[in-house]
PDB file of C-alpha atoms in Angstrom:
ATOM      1  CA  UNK S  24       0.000   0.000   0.000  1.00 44.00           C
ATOM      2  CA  UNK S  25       1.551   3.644  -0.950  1.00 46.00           C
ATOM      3  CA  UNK S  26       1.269   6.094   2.131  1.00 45.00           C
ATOM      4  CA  UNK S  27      -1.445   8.292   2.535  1.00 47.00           C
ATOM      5  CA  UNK S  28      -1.537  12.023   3.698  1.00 59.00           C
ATOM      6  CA  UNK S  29      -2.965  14.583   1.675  1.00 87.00           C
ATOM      7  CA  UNK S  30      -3.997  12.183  -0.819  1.00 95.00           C
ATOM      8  CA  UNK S  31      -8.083  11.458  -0.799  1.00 97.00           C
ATOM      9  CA  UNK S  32     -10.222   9.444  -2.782  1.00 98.00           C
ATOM     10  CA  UNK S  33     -14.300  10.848  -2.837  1.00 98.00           C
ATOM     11  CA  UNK S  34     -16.905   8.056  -1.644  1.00 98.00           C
ATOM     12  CA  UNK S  35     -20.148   8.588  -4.259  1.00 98.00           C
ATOM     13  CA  UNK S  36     -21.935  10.620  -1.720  1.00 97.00           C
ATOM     14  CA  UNK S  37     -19.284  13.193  -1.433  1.00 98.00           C
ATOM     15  CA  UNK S  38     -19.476  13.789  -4.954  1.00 97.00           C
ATOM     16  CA  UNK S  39     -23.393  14.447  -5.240  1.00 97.00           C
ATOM     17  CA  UNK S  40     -22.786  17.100  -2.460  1.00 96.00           C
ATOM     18  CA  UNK S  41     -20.216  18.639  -4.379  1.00 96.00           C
ATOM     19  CA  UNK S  42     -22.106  18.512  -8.121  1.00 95.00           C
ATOM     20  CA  UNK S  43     -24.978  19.759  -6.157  1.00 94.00           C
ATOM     21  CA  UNK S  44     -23.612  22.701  -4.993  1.00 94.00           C
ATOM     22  CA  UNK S  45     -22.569  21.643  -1.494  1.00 96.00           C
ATOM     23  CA  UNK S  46     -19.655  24.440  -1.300  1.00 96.00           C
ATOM     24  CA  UNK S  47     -18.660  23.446   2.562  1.00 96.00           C
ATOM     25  CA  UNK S  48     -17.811  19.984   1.179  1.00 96.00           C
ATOM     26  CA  UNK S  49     -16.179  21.738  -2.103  1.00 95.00           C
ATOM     27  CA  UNK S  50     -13.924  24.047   0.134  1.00 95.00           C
ATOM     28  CA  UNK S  51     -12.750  21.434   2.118  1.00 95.00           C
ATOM     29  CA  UNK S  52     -11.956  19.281  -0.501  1.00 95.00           C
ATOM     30  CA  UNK S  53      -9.822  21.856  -2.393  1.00 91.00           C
ATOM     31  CA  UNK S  54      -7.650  22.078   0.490  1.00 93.00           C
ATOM     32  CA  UNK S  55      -6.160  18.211   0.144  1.00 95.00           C
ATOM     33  CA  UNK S  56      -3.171  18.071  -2.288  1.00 92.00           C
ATOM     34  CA  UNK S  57      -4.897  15.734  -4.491  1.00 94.00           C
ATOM     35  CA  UNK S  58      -8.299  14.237  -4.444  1.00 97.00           C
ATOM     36  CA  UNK S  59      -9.421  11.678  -7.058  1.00 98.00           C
ATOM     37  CA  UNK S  60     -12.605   8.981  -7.590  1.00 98.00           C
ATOM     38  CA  UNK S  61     -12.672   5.920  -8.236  1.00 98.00           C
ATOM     39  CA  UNK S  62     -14.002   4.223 -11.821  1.00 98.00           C
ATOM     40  CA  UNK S  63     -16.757   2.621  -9.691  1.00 98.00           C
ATOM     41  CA  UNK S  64     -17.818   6.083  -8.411  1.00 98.00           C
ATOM     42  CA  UNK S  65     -18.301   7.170 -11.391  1.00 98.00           C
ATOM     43  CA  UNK S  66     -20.103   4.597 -13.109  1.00 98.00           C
ATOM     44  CA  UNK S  67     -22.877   4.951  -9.921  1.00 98.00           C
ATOM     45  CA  UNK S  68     -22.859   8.834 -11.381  1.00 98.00           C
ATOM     46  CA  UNK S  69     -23.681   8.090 -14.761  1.00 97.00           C
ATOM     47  CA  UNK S  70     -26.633   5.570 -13.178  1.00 97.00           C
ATOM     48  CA  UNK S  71     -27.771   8.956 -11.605  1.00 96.00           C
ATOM     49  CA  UNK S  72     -27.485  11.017 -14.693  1.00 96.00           C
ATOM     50  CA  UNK S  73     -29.285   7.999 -16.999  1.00 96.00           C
ATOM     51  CA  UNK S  74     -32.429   8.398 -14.655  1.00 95.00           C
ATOM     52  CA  UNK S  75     -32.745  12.468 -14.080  1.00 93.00           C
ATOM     53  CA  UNK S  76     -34.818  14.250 -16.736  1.00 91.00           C
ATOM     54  CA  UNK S  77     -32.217  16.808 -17.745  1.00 93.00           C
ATOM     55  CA  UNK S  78     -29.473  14.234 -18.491  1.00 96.00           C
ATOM     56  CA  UNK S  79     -27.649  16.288 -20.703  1.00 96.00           C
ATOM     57  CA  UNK S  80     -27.193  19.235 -17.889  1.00 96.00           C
ATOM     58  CA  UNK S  81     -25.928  17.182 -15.049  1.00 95.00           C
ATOM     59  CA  UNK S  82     -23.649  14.827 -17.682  1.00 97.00           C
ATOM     60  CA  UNK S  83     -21.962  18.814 -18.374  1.00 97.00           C
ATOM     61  CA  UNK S  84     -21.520  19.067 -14.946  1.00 96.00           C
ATOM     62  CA  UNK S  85     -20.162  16.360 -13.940  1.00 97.00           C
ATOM     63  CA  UNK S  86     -17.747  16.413 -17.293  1.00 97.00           C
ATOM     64  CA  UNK S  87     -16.679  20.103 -15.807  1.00 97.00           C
ATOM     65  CA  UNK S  88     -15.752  18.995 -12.479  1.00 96.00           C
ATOM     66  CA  UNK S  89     -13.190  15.533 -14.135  1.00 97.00           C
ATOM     67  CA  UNK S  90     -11.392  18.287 -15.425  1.00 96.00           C
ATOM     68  CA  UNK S  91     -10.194  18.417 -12.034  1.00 95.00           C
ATOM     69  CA  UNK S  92     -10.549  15.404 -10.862  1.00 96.00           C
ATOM     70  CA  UNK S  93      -8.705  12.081 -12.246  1.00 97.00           C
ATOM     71  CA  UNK S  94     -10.381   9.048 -12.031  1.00 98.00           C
ATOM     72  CA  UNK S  95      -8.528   5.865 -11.070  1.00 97.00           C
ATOM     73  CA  UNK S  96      -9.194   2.424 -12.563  1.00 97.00           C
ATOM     74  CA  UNK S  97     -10.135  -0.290 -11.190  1.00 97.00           C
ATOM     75  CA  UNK S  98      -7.354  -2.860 -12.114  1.00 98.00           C
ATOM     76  CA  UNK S  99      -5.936  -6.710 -10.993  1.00 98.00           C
ATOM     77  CA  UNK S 100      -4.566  -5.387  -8.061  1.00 98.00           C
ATOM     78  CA  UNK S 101      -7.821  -3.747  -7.561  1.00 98.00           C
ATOM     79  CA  UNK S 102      -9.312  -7.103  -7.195  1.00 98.00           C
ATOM     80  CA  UNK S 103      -6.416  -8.961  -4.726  1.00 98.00           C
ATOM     81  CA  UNK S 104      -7.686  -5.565  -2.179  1.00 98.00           C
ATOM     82  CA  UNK S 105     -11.609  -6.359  -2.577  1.00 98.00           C
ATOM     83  CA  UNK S 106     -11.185 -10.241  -1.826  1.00 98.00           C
ATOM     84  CA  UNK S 107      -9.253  -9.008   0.922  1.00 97.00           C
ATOM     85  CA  UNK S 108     -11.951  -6.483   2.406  1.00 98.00           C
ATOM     86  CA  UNK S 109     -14.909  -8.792   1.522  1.00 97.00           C
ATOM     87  CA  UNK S 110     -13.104 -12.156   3.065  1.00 97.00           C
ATOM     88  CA  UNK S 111     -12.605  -9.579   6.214  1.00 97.00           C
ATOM     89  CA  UNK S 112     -15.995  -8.243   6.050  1.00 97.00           C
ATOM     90  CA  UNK S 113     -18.087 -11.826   5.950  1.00 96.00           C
ATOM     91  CA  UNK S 114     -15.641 -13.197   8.976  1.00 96.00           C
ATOM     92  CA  UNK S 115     -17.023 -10.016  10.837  1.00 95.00           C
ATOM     93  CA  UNK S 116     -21.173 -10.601  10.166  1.00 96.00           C
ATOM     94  CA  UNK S 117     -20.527  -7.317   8.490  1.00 93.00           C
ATOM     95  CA  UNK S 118     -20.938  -7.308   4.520  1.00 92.00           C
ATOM     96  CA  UNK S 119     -21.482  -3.931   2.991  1.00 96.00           C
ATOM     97  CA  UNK S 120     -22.513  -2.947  -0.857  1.00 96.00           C
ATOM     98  CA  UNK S 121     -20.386  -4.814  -2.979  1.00 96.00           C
ATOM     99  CA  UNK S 122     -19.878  -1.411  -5.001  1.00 98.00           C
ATOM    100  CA  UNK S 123     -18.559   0.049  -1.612  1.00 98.00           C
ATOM    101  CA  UNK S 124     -15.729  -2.500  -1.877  1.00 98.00           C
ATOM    102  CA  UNK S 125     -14.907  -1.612  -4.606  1.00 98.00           C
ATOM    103  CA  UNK S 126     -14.199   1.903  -4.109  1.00 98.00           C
ATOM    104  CA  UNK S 127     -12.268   0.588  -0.537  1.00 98.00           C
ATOM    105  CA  UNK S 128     -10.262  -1.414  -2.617  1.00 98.00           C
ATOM    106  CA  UNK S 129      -9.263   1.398  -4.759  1.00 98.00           C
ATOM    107  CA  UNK S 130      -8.410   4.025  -1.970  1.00 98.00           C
ATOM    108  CA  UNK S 131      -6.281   1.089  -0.432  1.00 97.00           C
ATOM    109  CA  UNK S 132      -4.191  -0.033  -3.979  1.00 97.00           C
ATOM    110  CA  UNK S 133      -3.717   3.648  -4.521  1.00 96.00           C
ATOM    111  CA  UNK S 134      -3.199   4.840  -1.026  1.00 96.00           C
ATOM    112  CA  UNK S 135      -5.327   7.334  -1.008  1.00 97.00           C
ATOM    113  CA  UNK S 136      -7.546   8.412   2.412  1.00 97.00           C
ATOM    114  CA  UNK S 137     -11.453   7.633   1.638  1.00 98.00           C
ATOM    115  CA  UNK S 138     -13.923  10.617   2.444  1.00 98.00           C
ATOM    116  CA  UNK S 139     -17.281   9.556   2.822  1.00 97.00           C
ATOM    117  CA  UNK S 140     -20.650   9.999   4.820  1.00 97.00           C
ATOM    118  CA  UNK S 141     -21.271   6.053   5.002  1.00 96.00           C
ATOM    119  CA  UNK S 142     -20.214   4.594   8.150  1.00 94.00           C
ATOM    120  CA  UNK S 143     -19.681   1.088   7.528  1.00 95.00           C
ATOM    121  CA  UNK S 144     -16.729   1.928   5.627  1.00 97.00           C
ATOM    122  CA  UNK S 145     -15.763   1.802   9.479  1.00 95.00           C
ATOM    123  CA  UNK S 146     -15.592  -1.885   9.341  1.00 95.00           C
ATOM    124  CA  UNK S 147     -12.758  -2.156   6.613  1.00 96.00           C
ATOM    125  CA  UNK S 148      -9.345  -3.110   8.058  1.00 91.00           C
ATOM    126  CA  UNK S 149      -6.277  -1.059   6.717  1.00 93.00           C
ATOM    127  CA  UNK S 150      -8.145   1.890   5.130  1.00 96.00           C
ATOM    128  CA  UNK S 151      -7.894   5.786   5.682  1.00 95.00           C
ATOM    129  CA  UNK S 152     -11.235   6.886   6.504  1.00 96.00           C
ATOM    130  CA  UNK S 153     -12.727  10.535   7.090  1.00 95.00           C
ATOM    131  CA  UNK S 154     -16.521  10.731   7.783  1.00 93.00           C
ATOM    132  CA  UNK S 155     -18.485  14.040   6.440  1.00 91.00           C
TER     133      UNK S 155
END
């Protein structure tokens, strides 16, 4: 795992605050020296964007705001981390959205801290975690 610090990956739900206008969130975002998402974050965005009525508007937005935000992929290695978590998470009782894994898996590869507002992120062994 490569060390964290000022390095942050944004959960789904941090990103729908921000797109929606959530400047608190956006402020305290821009003060981390890098913030990314992960693929799998933004795959659950375009779900959001398929189903709104003004698909076209929130697809521009969203487009605007990876101009400043790289997206990491979800790669081999990706997948060694998520059998990790989810082997850890069913010997706890505690299984979470399989999507939420995912992203995990991602902040650990790429050692990046996780911001989110879901708490069972809680559960994961060996990943950064700040709640909003």
């Amino acid at each position: 795992m490569k060390k964290t610090g000022n390095r942050v990956l944004l959960d789904t739900n941090i990103i729908i605050e921000v797109l929606n206008g959530n400047t608190k969130f956006a402020n305290k975002i821009k003060r981390f020296d890098e913030f990314a998402i992960c693929a799998v974050a933004l795959g659950e965005l375009h779900i959001g964007i398929n189903r709104v009525a003004n698909k076209p508007k929130h697809l521009k937005i969203l487009n605007d705001f990876l101009l400043i935000c790289p997206v990491v992929d979800v790669t081999s290695e990706t997948a060694v981390h998520y059998g990790e978590i989810m082997a850890g998470l069913y010997k706890k009782g505690k299984p979470i959205p399989t999507n939420d894994i995912w992203i995990a898996a991602c902040a650990r590869q790429y050692g990046y801290t996780l911001i989110s507002q879901d708490k069972h992120f809680k559960e994961i062994v060996d990943l950064n975690i700040l709640s909003w």
